[in-house]
CSV table of N, CA, C and O in Angstrom, one decimal:
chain,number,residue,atom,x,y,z
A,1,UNK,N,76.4,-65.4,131.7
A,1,UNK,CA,75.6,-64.2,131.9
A,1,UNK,C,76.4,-63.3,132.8
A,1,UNK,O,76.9,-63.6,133.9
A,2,UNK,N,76.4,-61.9,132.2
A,2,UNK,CA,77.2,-61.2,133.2
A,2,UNK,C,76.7,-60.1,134.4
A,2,UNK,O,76.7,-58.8,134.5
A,3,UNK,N,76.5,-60.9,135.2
A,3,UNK,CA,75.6,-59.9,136.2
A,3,UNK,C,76.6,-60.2,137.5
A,3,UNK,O,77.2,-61.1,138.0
A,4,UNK,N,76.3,-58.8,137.8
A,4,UNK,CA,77.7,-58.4,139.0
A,4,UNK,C,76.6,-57.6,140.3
A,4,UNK,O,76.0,-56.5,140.3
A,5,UNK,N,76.7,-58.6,141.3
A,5,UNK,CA,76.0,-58.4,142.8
A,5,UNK,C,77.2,-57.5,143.6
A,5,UNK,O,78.4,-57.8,143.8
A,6,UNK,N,76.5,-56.4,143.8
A,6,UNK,CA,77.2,-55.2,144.9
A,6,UNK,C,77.2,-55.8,146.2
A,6,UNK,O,76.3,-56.7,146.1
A,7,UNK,N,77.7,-56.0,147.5
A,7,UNK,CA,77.3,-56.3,148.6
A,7,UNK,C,77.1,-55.2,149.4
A,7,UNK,O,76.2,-55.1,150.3
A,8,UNK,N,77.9,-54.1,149.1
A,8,UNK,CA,77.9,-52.5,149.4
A,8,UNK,C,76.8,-51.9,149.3
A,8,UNK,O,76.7,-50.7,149.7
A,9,UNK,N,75.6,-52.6,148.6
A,9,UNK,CA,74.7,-51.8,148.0
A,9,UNK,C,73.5,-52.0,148.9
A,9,UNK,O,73.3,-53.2,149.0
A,10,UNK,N,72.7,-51.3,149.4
A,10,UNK,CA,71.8,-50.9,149.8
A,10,UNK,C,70.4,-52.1,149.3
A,10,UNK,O,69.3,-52.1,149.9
A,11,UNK,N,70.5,-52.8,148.3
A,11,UNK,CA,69.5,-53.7,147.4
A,11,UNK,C,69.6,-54.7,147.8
A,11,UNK,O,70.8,-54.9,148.0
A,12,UNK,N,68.8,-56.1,148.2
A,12,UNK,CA,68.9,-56.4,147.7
A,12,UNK,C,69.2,-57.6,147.1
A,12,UNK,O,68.3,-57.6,146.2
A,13,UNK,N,70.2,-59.2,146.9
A,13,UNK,CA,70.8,-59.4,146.1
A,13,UNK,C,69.7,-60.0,144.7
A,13,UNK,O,69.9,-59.9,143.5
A,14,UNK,N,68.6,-60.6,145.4
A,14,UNK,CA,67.4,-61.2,144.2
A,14,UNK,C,67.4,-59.7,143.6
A,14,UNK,O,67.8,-59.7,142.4
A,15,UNK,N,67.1,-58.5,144.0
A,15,UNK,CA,66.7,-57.4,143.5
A,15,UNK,C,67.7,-57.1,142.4
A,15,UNK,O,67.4,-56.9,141.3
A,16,UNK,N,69.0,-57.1,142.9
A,16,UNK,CA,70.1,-56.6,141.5
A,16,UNK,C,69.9,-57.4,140.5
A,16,UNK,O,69.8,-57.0,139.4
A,17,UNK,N,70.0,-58.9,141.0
A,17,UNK,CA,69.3,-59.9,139.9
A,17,UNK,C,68.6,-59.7,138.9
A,17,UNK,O,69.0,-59.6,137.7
A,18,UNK,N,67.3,-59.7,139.5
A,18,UNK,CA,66.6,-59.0,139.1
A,18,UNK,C,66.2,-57.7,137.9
A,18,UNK,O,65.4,-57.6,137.1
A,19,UNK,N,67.2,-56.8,138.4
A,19,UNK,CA,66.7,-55.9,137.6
A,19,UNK,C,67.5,-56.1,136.4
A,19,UNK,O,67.0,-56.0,135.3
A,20,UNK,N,69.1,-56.3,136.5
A,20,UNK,CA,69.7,-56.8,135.7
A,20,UNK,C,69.7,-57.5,134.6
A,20,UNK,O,70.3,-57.4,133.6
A,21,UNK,N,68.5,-58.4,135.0
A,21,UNK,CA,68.3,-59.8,133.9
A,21,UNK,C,67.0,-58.4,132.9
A,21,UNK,O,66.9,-58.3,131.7
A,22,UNK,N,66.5,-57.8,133.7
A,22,UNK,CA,65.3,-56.8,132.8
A,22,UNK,C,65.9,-56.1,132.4
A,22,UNK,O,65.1,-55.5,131.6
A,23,UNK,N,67.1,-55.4,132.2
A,23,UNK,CA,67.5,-54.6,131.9
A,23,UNK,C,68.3,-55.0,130.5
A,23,UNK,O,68.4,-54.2,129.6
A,24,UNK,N,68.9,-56.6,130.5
A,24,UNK,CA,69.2,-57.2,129.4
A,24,UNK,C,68.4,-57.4,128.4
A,24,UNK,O,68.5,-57.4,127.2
A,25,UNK,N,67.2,-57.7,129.3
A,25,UNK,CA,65.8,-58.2,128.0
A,25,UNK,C,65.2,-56.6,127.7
A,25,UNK,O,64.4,-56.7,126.8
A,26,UNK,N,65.3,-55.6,128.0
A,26,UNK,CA,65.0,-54.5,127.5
A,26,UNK,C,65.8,-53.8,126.5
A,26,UNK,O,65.3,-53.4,125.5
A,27,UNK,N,67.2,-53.7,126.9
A,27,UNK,CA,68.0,-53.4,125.7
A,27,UNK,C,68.4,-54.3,124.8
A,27,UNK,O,69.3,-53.8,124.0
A,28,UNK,N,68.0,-55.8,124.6
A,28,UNK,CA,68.3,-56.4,123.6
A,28,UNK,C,69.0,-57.4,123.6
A,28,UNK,O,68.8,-58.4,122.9
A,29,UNK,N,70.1,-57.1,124.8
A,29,UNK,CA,70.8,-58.1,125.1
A,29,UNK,C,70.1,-59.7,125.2
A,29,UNK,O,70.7,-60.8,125.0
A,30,UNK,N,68.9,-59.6,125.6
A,30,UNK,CA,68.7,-61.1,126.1
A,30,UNK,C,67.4,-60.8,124.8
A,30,UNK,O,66.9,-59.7,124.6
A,31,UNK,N,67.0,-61.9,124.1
A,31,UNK,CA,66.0,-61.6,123.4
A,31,UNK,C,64.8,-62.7,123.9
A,31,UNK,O,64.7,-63.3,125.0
A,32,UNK,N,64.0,-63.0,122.7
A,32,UNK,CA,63.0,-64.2,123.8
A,32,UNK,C,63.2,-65.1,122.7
A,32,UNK,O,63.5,-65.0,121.5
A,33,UNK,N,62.9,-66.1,123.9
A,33,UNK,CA,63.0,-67.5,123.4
A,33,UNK,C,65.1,-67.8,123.9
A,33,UNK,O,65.7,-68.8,123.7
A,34,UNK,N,65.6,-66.8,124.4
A,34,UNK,CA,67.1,-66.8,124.9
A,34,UNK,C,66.7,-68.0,126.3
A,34,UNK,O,65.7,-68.2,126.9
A,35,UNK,N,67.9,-68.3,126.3
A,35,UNK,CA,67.6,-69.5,128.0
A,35,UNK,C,68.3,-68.7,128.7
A,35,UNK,O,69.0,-67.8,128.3
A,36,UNK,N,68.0,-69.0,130.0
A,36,UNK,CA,68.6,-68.4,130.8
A,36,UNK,C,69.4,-69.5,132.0
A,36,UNK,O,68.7,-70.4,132.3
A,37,UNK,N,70.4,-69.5,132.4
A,37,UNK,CA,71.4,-70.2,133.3
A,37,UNK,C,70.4,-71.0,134.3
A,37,UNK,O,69.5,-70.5,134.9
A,38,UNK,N,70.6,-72.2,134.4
A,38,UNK,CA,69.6,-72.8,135.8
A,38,UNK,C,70.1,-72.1,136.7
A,38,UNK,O,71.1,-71.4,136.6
A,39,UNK,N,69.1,-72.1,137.8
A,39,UNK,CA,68.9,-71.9,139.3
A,39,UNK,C,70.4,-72.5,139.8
A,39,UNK,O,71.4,-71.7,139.8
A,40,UNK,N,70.6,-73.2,140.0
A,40,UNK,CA,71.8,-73.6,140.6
A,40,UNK,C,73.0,-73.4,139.6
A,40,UNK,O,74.1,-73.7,140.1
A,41,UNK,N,73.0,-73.1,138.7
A,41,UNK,CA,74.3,-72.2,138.0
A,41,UNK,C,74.6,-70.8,138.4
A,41,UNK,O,75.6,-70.2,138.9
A,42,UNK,N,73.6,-70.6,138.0
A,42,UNK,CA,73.4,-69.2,138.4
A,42,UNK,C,74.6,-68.9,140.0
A,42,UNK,O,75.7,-68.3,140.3
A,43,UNK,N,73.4,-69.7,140.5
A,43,UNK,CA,73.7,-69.4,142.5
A,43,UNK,C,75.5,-69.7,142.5
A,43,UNK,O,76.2,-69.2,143.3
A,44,UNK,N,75.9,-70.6,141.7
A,44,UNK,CA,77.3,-70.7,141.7
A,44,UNK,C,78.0,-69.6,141.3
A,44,UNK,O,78.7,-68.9,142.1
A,45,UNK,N,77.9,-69.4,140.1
A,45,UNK,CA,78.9,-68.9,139.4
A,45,UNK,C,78.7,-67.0,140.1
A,45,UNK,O,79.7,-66.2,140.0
A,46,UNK,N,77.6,-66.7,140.6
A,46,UNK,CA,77.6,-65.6,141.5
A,46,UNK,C,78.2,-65.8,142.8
A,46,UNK,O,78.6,-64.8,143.3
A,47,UNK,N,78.3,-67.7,144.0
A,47,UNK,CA,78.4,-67.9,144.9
A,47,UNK,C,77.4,-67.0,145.9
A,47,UNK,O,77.7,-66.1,146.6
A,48,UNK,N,76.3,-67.7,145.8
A,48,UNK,CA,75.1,-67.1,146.2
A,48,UNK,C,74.2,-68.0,146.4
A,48,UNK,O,74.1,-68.8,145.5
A,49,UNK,N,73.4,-68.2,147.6
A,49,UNK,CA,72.3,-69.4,147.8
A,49,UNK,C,71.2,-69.4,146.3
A,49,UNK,O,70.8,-68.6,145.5
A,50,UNK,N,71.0,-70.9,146.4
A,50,UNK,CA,70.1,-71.0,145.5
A,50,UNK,C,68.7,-70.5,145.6
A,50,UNK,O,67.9,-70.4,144.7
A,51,UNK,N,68.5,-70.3,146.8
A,51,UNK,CA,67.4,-69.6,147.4
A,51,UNK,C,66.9,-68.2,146.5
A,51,UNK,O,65.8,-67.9,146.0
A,52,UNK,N,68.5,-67.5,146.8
A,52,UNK,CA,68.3,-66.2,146.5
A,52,UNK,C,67.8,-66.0,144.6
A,52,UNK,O,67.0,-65.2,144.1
A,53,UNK,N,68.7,-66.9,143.9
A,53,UNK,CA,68.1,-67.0,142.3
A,53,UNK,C,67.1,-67.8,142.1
A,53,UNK,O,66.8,-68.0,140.9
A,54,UNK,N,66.2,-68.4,143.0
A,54,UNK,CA,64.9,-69.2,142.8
A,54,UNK,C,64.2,-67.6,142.9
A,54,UNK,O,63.4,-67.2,142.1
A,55,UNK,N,64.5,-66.9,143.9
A,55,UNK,CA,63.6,-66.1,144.3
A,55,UNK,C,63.4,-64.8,143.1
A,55,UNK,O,62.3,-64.3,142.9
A,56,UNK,N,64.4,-64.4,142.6
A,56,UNK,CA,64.9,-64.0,141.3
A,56,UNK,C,64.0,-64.5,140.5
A,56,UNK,O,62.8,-64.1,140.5
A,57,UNK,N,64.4,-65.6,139.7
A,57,UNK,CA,63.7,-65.8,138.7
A,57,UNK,C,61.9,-65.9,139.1
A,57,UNK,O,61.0,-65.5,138.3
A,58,UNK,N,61.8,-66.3,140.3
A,58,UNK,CA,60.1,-65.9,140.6
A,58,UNK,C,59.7,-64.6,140.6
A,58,UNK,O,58.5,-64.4,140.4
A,59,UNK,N,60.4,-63.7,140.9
A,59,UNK,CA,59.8,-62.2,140.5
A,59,UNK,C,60.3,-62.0,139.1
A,59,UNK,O,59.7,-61.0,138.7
A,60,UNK,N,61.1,-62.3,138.2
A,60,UNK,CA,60.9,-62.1,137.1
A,60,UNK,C,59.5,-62.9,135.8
A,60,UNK,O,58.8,-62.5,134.9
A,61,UNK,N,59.8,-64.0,136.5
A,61,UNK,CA,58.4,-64.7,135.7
A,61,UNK,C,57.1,-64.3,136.3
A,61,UNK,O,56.1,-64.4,135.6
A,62,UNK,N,57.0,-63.9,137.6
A,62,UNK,CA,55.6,-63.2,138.0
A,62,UNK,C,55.4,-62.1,137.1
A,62,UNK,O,54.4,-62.1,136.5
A,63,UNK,N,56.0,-61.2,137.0
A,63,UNK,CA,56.2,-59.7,135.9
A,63,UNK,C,56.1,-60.2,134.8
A,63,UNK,O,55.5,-59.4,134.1
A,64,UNK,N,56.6,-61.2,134.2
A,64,UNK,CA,56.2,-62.1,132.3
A,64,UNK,C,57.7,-61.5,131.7
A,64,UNK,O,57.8,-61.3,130.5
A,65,UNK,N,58.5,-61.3,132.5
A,65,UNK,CA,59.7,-60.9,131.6
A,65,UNK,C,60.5,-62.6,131.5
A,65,UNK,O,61.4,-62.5,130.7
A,66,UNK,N,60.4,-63.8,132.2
A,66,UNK,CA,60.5,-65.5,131.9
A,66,UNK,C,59.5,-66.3,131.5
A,66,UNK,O,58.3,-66.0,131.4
A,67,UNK,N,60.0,-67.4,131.4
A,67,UNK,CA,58.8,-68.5,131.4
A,67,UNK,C,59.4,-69.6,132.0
A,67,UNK,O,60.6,-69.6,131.6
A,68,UNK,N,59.2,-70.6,132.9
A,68,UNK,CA,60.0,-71.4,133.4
A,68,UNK,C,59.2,-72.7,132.8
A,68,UNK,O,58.0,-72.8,132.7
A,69,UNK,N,60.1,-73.6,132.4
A,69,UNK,CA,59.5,-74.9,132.0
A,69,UNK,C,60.0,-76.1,132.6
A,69,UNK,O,61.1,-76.7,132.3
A,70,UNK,N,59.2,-76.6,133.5
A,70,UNK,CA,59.7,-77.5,134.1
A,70,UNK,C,60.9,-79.0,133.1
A,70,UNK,O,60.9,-79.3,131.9
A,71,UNK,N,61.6,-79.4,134.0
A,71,UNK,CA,62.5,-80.0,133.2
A,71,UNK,C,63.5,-79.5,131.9
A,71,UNK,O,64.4,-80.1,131.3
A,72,UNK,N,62.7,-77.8,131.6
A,72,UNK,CA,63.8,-77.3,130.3
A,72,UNK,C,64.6,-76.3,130.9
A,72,UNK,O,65.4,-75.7,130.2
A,73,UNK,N,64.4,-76.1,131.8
A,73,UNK,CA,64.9,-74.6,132.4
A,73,UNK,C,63.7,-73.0,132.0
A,73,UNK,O,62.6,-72.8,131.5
A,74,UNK,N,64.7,-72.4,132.5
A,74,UNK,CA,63.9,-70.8,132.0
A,74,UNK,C,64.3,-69.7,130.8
A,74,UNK,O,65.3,-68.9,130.8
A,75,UNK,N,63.1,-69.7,129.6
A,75,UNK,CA,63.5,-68.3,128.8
A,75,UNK,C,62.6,-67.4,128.8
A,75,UNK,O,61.5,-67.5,129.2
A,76,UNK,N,63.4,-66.1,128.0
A,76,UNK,CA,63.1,-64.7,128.4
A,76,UNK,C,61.6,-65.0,127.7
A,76,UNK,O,61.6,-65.8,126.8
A,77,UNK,N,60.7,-64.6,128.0
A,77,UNK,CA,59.3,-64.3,127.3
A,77,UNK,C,59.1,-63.8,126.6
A,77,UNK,O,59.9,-62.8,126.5
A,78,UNK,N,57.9,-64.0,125.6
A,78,UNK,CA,57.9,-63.3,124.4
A,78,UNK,C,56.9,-62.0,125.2
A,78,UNK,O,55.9,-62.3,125.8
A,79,UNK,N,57.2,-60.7,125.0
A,79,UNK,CA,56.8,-59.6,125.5
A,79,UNK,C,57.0,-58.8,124.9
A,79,UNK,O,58.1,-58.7,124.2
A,80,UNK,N,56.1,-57.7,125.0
A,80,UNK,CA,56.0,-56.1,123.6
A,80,UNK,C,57.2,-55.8,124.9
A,80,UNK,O,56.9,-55.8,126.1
A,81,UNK,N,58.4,-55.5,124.3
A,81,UNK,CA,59.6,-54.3,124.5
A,81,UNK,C,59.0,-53.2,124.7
A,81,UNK,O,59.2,-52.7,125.8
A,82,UNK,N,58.3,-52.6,124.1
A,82,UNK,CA,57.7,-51.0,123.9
A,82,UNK,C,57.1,-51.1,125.4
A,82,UNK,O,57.6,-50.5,126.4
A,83,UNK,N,56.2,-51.9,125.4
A,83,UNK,CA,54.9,-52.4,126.4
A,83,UNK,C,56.3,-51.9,127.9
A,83,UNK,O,56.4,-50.9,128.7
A,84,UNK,N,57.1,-53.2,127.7
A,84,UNK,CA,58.4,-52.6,128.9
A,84,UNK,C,59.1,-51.6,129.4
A,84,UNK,O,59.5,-51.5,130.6
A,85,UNK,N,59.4,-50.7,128.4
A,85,UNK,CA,60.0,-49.8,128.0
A,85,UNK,C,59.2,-48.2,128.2
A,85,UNK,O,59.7,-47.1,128.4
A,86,UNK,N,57.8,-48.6,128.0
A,86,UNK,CA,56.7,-47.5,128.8
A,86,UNK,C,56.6,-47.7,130.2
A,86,UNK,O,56.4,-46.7,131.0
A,87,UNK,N,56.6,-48.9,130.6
A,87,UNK,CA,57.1,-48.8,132.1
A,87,UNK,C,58.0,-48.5,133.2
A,87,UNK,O,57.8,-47.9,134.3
A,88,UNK,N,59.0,-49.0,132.5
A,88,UNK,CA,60.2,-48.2,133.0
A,88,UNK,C,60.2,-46.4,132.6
A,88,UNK,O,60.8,-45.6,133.3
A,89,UNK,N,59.7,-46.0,131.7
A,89,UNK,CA,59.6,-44.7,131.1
A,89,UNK,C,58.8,-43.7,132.7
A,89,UNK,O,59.1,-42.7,133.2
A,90,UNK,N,57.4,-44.7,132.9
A,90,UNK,CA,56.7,-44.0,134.5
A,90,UNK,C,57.2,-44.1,135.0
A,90,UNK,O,57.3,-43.0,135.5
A,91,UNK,N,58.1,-45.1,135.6
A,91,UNK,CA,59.1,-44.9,136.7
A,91,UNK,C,59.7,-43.8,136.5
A,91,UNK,O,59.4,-42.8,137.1
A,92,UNK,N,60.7,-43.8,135.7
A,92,UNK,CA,61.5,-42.5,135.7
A,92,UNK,C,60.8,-41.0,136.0
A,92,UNK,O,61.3,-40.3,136.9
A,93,UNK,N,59.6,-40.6,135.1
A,93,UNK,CA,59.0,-39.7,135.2
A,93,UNK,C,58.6,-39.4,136.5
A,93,UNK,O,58.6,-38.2,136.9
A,94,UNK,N,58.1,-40.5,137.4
A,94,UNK,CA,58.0,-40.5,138.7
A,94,UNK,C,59.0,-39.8,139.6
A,94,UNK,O,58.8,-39.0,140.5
A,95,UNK,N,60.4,-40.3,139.1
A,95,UNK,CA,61.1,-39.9,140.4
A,95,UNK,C,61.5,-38.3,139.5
A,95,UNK,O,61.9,-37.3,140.1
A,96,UNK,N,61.4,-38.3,138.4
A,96,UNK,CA,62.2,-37.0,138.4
A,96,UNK,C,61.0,-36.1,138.9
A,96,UNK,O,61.2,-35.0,139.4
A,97,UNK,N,60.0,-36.5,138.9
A,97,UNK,CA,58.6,-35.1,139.7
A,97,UNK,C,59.3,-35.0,141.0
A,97,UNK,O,59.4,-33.8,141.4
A,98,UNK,N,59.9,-36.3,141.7
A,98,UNK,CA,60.0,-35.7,142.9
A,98,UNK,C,61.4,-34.9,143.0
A,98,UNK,O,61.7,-34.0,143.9
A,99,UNK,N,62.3,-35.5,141.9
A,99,UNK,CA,64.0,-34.5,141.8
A,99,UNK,C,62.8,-32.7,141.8
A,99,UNK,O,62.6,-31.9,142.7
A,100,UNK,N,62.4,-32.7,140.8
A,100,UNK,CA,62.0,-31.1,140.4
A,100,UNK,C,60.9,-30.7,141.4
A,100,UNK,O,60.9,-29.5,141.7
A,101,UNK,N,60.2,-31.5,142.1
A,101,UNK,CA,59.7,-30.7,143.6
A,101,UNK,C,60.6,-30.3,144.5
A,101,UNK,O,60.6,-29.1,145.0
A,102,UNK,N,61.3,-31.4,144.9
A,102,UNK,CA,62.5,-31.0,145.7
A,102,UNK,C,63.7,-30.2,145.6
A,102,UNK,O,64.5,-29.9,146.6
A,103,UNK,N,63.8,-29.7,144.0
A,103,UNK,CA,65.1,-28.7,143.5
A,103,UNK,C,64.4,-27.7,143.6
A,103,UNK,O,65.1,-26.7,143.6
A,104,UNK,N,62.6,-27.4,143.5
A,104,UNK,CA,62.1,-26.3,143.9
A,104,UNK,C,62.0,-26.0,145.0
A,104,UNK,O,61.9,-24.8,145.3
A,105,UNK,N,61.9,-27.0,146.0
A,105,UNK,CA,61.6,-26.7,147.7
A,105,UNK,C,63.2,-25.8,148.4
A,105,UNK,O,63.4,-25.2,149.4
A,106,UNK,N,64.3,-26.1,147.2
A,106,UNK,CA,65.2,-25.8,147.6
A,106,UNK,C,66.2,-25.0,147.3
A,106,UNK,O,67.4,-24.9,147.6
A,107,UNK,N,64.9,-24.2,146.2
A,107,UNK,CA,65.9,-23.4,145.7
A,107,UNK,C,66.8,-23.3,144.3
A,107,UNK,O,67.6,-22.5,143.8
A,108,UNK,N,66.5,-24.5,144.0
A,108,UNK,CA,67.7,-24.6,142.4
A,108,UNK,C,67.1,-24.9,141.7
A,108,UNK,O,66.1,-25.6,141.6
A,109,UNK,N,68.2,-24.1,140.7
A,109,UNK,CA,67.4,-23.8,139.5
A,109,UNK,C,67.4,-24.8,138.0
A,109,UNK,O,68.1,-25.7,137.8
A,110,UNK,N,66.7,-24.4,137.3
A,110,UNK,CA,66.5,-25.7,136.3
A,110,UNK,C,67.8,-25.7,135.7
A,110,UNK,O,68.1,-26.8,135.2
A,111,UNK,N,68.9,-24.7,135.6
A,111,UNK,CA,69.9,-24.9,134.8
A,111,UNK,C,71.2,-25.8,135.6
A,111,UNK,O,72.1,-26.4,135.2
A,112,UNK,N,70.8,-25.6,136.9
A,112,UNK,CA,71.9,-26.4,138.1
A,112,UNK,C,70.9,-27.9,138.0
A,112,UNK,O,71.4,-28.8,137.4
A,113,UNK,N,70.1,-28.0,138.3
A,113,UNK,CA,69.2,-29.0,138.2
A,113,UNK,C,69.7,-30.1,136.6
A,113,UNK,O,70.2,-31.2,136.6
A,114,UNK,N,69.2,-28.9,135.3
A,114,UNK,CA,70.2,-30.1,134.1
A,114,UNK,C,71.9,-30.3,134.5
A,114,UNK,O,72.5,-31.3,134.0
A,115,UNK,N,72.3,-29.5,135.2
A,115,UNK,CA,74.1,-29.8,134.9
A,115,UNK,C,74.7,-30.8,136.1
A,115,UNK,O,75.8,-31.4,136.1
A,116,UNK,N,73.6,-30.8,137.0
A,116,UNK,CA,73.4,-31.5,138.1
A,116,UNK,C,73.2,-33.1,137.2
A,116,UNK,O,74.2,-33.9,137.3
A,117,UNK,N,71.9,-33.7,136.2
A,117,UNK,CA,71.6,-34.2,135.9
A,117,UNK,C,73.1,-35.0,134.6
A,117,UNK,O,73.6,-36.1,134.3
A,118,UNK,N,73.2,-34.1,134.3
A,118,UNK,CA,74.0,-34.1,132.7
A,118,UNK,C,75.3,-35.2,133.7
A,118,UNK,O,75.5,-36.4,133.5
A,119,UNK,N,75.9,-34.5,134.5
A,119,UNK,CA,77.4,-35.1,135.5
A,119,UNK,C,76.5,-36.8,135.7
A,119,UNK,O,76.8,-37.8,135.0
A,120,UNK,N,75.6,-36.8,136.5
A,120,UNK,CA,75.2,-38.0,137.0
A,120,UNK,C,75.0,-38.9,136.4
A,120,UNK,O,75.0,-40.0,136.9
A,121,UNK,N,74.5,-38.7,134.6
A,121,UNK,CA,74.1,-39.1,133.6
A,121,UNK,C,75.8,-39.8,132.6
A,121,UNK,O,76.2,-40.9,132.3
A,122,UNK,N,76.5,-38.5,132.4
A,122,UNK,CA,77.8,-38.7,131.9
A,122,UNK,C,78.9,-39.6,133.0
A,122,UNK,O,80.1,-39.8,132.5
A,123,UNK,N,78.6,-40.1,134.1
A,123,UNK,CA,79.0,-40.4,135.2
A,123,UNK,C,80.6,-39.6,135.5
A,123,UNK,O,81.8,-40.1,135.5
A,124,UNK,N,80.2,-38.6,135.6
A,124,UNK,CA,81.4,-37.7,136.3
A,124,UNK,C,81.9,-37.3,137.4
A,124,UNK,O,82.8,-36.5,137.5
């Protein structure tokens, strides 16, 4: 599994986990009924307490994006994609209300606002 923990980053490390492993099962990468690495693999092959990937996979199977089976390990859950995919959709919506309140409180305009967006998007 290829997931890469920032230490620089402001998150986090269950959190990058985290979002990581959803972000696989959202675009396809991980599908259900896929296993997922034990707890103590994991924590290795990242060099990371096992603490921190118990804690991980417990906020992923609280949310229903796992299923943990004792003695089999953990796979992705069977879950509506769409169902996920509308979620993550409010989030976004959310913060761009506050990009577009705040590029109004300050002045810029929707065309700096998309070219602003477009660079951060194209990672430029």
């Amino acid at each position: 599994m290829n997931i890469i923990i920032s230490n620089s980053s402001g998150q986090p490390i269950y959190e990058q986990i985290v979002n990581q492993i959803k972000n696989m099962i959202i675009s396809g990468e991980l599908k259900e009924g896929d296993s997922l690495p034990s707890m103590r693999l994991l924590a290795k092959e990242l060099r990371i307490s096992v603490i921190t990937t118990k804690r991980a996979y417990e906020e992923l199977e609280r949310e229903g994006f796992i299923v943990s089976v004792t003695g089999k390990g953990s796979f992705v859950a069977a879950k509506n994609v769409e169902l996920i995919k509308e979620q993550q959709l409010r989030e976004i919506e959310e913060y761009l209300q506050k990009v577009v309140e705040k590029s109004i409180a300050c002045g810029i305009s929707l065309d700096e606002l998309i070219e602003m967006l477009t660079i951060f998007y194209k990672g430029e």
